[in-house]
mmCIF file of C-alpha atoms and ligand atoms in Angstrom:
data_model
loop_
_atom_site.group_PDB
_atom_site.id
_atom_site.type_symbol
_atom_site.label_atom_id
_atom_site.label_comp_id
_atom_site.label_asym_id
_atom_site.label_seq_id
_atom_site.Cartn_x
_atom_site.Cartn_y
_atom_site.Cartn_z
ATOM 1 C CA UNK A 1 14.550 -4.288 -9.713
ATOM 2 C CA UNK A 2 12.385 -0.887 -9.137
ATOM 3 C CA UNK A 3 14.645 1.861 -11.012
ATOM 4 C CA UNK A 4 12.905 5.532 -11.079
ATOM 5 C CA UNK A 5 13.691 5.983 -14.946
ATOM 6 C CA UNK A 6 11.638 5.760 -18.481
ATOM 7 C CA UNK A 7 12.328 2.629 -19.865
ATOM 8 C CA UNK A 8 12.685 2.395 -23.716
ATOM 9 C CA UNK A 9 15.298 -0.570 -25.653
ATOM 10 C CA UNK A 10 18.438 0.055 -25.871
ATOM 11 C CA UNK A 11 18.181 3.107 -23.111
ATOM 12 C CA UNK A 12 21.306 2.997 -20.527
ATOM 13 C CA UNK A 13 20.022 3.674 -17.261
ATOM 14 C CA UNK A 14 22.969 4.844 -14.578
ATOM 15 C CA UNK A 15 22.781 2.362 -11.142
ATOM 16 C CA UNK A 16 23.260 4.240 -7.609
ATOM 17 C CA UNK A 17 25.546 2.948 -5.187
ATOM 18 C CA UNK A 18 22.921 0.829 -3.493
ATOM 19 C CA UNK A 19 21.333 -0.730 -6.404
ATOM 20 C CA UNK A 20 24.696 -1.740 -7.703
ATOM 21 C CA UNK A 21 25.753 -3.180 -4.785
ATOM 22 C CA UNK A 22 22.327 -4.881 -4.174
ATOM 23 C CA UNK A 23 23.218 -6.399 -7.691
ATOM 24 C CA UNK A 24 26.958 -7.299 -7.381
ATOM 25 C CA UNK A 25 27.066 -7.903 -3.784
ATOM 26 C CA UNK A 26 23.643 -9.190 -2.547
ATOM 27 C CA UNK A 27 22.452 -11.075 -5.470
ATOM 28 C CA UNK A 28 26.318 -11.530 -6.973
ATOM 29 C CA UNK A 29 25.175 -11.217 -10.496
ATOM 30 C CA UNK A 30 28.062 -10.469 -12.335
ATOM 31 C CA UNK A 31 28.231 -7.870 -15.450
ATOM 32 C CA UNK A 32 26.781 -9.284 -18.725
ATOM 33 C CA UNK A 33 23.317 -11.166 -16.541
ATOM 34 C CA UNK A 34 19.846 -10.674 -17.072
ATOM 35 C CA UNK A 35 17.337 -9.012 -15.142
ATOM 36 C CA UNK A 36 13.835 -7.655 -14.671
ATOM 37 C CA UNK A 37 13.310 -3.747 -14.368
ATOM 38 C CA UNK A 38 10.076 -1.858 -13.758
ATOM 39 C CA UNK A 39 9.885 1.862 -13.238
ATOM 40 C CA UNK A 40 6.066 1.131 -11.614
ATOM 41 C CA UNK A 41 4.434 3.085 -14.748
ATOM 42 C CA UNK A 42 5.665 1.503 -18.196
ATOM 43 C CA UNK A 43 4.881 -2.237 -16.940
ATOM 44 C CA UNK A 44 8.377 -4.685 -16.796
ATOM 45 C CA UNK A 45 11.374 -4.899 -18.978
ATOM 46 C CA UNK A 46 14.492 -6.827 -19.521
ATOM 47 C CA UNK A 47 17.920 -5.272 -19.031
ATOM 48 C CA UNK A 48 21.363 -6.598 -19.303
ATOM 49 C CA UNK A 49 23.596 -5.532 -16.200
ATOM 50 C CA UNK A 50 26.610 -3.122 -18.033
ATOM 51 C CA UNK A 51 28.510 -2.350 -15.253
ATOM 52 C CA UNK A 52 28.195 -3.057 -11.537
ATOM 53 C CA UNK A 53 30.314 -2.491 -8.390
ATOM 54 C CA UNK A 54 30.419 -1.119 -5.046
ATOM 55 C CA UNK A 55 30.268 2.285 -6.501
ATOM 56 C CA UNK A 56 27.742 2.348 -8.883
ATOM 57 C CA UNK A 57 26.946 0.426 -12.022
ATOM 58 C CA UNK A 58 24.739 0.474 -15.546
ATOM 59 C CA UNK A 59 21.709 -1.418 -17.268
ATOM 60 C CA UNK A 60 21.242 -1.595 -20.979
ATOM 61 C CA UNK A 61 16.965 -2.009 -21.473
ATOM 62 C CA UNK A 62 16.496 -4.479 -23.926
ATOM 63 C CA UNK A 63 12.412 -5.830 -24.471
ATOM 64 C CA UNK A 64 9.467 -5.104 -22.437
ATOM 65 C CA UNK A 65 8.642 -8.352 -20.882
ATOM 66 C CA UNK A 66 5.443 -7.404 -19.546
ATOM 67 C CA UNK A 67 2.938 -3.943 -19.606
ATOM 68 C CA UNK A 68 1.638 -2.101 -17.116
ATOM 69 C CA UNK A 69 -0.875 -3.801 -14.488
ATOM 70 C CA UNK A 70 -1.837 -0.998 -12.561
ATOM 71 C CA UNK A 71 -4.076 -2.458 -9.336
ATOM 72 C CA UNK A 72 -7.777 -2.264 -8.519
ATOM 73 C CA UNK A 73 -8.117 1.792 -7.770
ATOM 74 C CA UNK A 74 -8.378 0.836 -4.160
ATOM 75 C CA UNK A 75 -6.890 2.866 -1.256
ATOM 76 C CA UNK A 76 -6.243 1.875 2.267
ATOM 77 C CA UNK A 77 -6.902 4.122 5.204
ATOM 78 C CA UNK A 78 -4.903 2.903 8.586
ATOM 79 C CA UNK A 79 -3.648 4.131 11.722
ATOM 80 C CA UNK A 80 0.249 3.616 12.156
ATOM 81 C CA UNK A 81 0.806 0.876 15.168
ATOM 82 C CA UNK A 82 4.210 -0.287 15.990
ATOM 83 C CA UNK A 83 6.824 0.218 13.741
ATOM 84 C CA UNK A 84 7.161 -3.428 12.345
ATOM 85 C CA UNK A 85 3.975 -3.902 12.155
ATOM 86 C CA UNK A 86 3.001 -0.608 10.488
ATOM 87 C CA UNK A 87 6.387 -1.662 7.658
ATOM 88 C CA UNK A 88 4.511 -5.022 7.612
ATOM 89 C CA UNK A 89 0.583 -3.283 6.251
ATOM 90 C CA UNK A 90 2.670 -1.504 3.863
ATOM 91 C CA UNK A 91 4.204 -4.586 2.620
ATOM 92 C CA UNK A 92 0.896 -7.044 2.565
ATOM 93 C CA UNK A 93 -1.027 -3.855 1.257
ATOM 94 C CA UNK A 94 0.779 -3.641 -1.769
ATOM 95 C CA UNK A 95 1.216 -7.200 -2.145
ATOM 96 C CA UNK A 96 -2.749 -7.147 -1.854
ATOM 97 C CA UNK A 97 -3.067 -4.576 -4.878
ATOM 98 C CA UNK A 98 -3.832 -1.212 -3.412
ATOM 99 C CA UNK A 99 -3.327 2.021 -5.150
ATOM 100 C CA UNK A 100 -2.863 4.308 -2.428
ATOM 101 C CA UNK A 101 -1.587 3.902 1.096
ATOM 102 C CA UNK A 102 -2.275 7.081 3.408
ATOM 103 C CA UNK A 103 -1.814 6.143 6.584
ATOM 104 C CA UNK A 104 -4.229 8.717 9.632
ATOM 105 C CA UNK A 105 -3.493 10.052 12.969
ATOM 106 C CA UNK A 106 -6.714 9.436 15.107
ATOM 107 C CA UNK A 107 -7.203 9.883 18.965
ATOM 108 C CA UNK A 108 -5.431 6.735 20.210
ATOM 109 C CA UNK A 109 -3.310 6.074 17.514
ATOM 110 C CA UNK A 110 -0.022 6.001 19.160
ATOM 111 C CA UNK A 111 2.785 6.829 16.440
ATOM 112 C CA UNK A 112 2.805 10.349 16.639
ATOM 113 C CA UNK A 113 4.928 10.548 13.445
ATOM 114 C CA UNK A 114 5.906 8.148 10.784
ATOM 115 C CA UNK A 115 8.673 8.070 7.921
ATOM 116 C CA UNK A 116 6.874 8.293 5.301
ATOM 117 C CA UNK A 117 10.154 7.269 2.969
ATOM 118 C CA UNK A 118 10.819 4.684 5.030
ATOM 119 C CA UNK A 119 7.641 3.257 4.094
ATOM 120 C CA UNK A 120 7.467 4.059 0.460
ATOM 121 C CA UNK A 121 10.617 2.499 0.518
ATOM 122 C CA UNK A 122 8.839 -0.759 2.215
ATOM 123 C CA UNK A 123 6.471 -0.741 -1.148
ATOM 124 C CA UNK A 124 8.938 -0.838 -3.116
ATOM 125 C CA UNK A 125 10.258 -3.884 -1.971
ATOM 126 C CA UNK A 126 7.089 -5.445 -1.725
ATOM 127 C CA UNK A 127 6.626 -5.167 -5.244
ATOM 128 C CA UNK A 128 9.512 -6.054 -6.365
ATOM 129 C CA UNK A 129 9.410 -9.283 -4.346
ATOM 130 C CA UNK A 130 5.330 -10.023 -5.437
ATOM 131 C CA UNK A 131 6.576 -9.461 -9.323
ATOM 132 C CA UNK A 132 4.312 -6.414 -9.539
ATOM 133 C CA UNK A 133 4.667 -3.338 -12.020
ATOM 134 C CA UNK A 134 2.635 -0.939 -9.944
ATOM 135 C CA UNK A 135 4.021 0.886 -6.715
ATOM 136 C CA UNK A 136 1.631 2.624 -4.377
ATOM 137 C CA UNK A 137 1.702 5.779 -3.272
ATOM 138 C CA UNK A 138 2.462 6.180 0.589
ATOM 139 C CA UNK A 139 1.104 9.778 1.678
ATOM 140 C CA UNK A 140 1.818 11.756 4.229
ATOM 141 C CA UNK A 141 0.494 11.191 7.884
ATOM 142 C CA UNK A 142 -3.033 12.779 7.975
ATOM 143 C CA UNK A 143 -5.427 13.796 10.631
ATOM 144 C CA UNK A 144 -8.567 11.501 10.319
ATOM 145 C CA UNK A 145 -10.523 14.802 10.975
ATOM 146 C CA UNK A 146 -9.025 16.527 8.074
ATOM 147 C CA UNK A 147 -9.229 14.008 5.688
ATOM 148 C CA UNK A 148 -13.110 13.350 6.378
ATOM 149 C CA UNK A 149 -13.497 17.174 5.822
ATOM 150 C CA UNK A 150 -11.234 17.115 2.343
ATOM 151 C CA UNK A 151 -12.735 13.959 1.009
ATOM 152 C CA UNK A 152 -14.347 13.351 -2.003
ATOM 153 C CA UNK A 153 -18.017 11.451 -1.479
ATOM 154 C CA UNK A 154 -17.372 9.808 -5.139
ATOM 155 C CA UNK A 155 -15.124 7.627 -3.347
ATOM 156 C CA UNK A 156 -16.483 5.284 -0.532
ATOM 157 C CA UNK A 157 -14.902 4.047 2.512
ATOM 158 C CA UNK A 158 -15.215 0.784 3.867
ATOM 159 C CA UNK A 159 -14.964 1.259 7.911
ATOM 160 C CA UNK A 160 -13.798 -2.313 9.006
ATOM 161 C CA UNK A 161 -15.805 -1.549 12.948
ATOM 162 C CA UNK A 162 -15.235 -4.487 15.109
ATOM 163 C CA UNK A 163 -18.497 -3.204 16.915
ATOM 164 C CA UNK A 164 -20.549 -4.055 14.030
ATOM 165 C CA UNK A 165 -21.600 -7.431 14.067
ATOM 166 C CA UNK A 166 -23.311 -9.460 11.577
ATOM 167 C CA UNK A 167 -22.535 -10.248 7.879
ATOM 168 C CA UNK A 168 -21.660 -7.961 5.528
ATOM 169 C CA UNK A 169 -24.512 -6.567 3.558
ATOM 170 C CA UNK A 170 -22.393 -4.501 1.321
ATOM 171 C CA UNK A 171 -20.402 -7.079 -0.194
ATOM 172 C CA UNK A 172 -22.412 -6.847 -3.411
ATOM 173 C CA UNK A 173 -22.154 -3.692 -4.194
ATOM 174 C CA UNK A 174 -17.929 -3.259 -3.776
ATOM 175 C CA UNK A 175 -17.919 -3.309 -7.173
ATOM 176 C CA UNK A 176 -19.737 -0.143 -7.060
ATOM 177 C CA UNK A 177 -16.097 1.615 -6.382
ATOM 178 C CA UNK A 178 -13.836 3.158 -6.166
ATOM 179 C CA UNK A 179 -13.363 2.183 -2.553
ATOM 180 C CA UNK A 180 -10.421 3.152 0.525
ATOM 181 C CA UNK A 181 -10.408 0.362 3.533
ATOM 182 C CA UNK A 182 -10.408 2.145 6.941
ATOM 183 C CA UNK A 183 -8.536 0.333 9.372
ATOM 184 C CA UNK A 184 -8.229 1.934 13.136
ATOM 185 C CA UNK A 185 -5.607 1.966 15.696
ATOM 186 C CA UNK A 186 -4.583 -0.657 17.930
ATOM 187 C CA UNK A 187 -6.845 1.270 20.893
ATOM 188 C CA UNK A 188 -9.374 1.649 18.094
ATOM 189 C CA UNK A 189 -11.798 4.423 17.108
ATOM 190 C CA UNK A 190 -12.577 6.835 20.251
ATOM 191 C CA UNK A 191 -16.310 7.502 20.108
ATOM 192 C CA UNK A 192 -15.838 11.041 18.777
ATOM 193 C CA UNK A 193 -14.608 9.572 15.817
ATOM 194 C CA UNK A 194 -17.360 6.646 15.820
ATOM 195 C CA UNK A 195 -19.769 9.232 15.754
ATOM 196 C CA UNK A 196 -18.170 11.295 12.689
ATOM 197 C CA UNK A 197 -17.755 8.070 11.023
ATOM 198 C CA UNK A 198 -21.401 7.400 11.506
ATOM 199 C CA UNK A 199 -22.854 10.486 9.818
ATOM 200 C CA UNK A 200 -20.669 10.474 6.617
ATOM 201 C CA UNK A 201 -23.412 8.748 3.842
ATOM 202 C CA UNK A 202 -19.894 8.006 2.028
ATOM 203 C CA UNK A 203 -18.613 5.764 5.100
ATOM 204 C CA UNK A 204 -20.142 2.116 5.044
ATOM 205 C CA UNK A 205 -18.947 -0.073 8.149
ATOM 206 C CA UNK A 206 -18.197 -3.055 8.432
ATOM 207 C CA UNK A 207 -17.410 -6.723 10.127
ATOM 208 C CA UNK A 208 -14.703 -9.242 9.734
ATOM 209 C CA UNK A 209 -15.960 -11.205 11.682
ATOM 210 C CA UNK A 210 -17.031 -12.043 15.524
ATOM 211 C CA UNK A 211 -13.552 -11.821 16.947
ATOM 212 C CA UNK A 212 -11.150 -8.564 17.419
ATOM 213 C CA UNK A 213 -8.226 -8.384 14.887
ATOM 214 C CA UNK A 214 -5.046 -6.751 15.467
ATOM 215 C CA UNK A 215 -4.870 -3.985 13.316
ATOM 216 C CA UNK A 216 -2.447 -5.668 10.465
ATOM 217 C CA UNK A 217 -4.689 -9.030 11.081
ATOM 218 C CA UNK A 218 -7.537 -6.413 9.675
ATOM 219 C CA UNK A 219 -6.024 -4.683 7.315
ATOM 220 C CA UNK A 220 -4.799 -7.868 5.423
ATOM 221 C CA UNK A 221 -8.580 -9.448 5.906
ATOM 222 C CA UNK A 222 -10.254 -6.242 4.906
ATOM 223 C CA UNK A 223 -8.323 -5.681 1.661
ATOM 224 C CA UNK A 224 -8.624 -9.689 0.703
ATOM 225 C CA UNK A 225 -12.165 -8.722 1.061
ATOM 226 C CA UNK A 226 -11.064 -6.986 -2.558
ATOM 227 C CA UNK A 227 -8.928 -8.997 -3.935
ATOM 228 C CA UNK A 228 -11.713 -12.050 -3.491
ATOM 229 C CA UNK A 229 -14.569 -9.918 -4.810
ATOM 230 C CA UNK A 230 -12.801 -7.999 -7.597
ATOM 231 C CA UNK A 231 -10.337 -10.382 -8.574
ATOM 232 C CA UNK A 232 -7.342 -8.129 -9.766
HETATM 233 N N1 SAM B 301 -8.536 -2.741 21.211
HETATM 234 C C1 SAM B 301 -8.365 -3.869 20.294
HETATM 235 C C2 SAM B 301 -6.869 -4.150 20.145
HETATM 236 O O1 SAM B 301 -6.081 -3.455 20.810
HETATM 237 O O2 SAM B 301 -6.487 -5.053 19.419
HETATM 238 C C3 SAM B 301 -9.141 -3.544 19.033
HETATM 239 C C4 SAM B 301 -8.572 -2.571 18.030
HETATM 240 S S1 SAM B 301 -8.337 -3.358 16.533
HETATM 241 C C5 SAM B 301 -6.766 -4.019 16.647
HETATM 242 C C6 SAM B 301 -7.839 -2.165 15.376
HETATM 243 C C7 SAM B 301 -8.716 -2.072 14.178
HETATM 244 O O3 SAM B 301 -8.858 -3.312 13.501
HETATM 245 C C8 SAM B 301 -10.129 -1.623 14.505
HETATM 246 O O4 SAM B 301 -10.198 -0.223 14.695
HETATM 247 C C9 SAM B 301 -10.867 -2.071 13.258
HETATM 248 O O5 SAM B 301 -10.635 -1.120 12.210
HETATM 249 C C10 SAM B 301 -10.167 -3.371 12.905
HETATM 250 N N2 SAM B 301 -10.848 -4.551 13.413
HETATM 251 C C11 SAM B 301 -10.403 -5.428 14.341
HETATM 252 N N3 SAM B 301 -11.267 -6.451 14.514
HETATM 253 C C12 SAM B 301 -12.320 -6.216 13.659
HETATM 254 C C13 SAM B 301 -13.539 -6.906 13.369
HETATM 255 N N4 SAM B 301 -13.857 -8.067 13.966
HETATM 256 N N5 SAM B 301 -14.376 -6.371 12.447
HETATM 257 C C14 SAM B 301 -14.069 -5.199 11.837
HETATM 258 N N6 SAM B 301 -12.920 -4.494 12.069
HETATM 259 C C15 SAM B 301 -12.057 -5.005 12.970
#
């Protein structure tokens, strides 16, 4: 279970509402069980359920049970699609190891808003189910423009481009990181943005492969790219 709280033995940590319930209710673990905790920053720890209802309800830490694995310091770049799909490239990013999700507005990207907390929230149950300790980040929606002009060269992005055909020749060097994964709309990149994408030296493109993806089809094959090549 994620709870937003330092975790230390013997600490009592208050439950909400929906955590105790979640508890009680959906899992029907009664006071006295075991669990797992993780805060996302001070790796996982046990806890003994104190007190747990409908209301509300209490942990008691007892020993860390695992420390800290923070992911590769890999980002992913994507335009929001539909709803369920856009939850579902939260979920597989995190599951992927990603530390940051910051999801762009570009010309045909057709969510003009997202909920940002409905996402994070999406992470958060994505690494709870996977067994992680880490949590990424979900940012607010961002103008591709304005994030190419704010960004810092030190970190390169991978442009998955289904125009560009051919095998990768920069698989060797994603080790040379740190790295974000730029995934485009389901209309994909208008050739404004093709062209901007093309003049930033920090911007290497890239295939996966001779047919077109969907968007989360992409995003999971461009950040297994990653997970195959780093291996953590
Ligand atoms: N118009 C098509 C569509 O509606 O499905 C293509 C857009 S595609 C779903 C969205 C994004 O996935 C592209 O902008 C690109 O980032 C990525 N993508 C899809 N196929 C790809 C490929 N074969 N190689 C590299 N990137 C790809």
């Amino acid at each position: 279970l994620f709870i937003d709280h330092p975790l230390a033995s013997g600490q009592a940590v208050a439950l909400n509402a929906d955590q105790a319930h979640y508890l009680s209710g959906v899992m029907r673990l009664p006071a006295g069980s075991q669990i797992e905790v993780f805060n996302g920053r001070d790796g996982a720890w046990q806890a003994s359920i104190t007190a747990a209802s409908k209301r509300g309800g209490a942990l008691s830490i007892g020993e860390q049970t695992a420390m800290q694995q923070d992911p590769p310091d890999l980002w992913l770049l994507f335009a929001p699609i539909k709803k369920a799909r856009t939850d579902f490239i939260v979920e597989k990013a995190t599951e992927l190891g990603v530390a940051r999700i910051l999801p762009i507005q570009t010309e045909f990207t057709n969510a003009e808003r997202i909920r940002q907390d409905r996402l994070q929230a999406h992470a958060v149950e994505a690494a709870e189910q996977c067994g992680g300790t880490f949590v990424p980040d979900v940012a607010p929606l961002v103008p591709l423009s304005r994030l190419l002009d704010g960004w810092d060269p030190g970190r390169r992005i991978l442009w998955a481009d289904e125009a560009r055909v051919g095998p990768a020749d920069t698989l060797s060097d994603l080790r040379r990181g740190p790295w974000a994964v730029l995934i485009g709309p389901e209309g994909g990149f208008s050739e404004a943005e093709r062209l901007r994408l093309a003049g930033c030296d920090f911007v290497t493109p890239v295939s996966l492969g001779p047919r077109i993806l969907r968007a989360d089809t992409a995003a999971v094959a461009a950040l297994t790219l990653f997970q195959a090549h780093l291996g953590d």
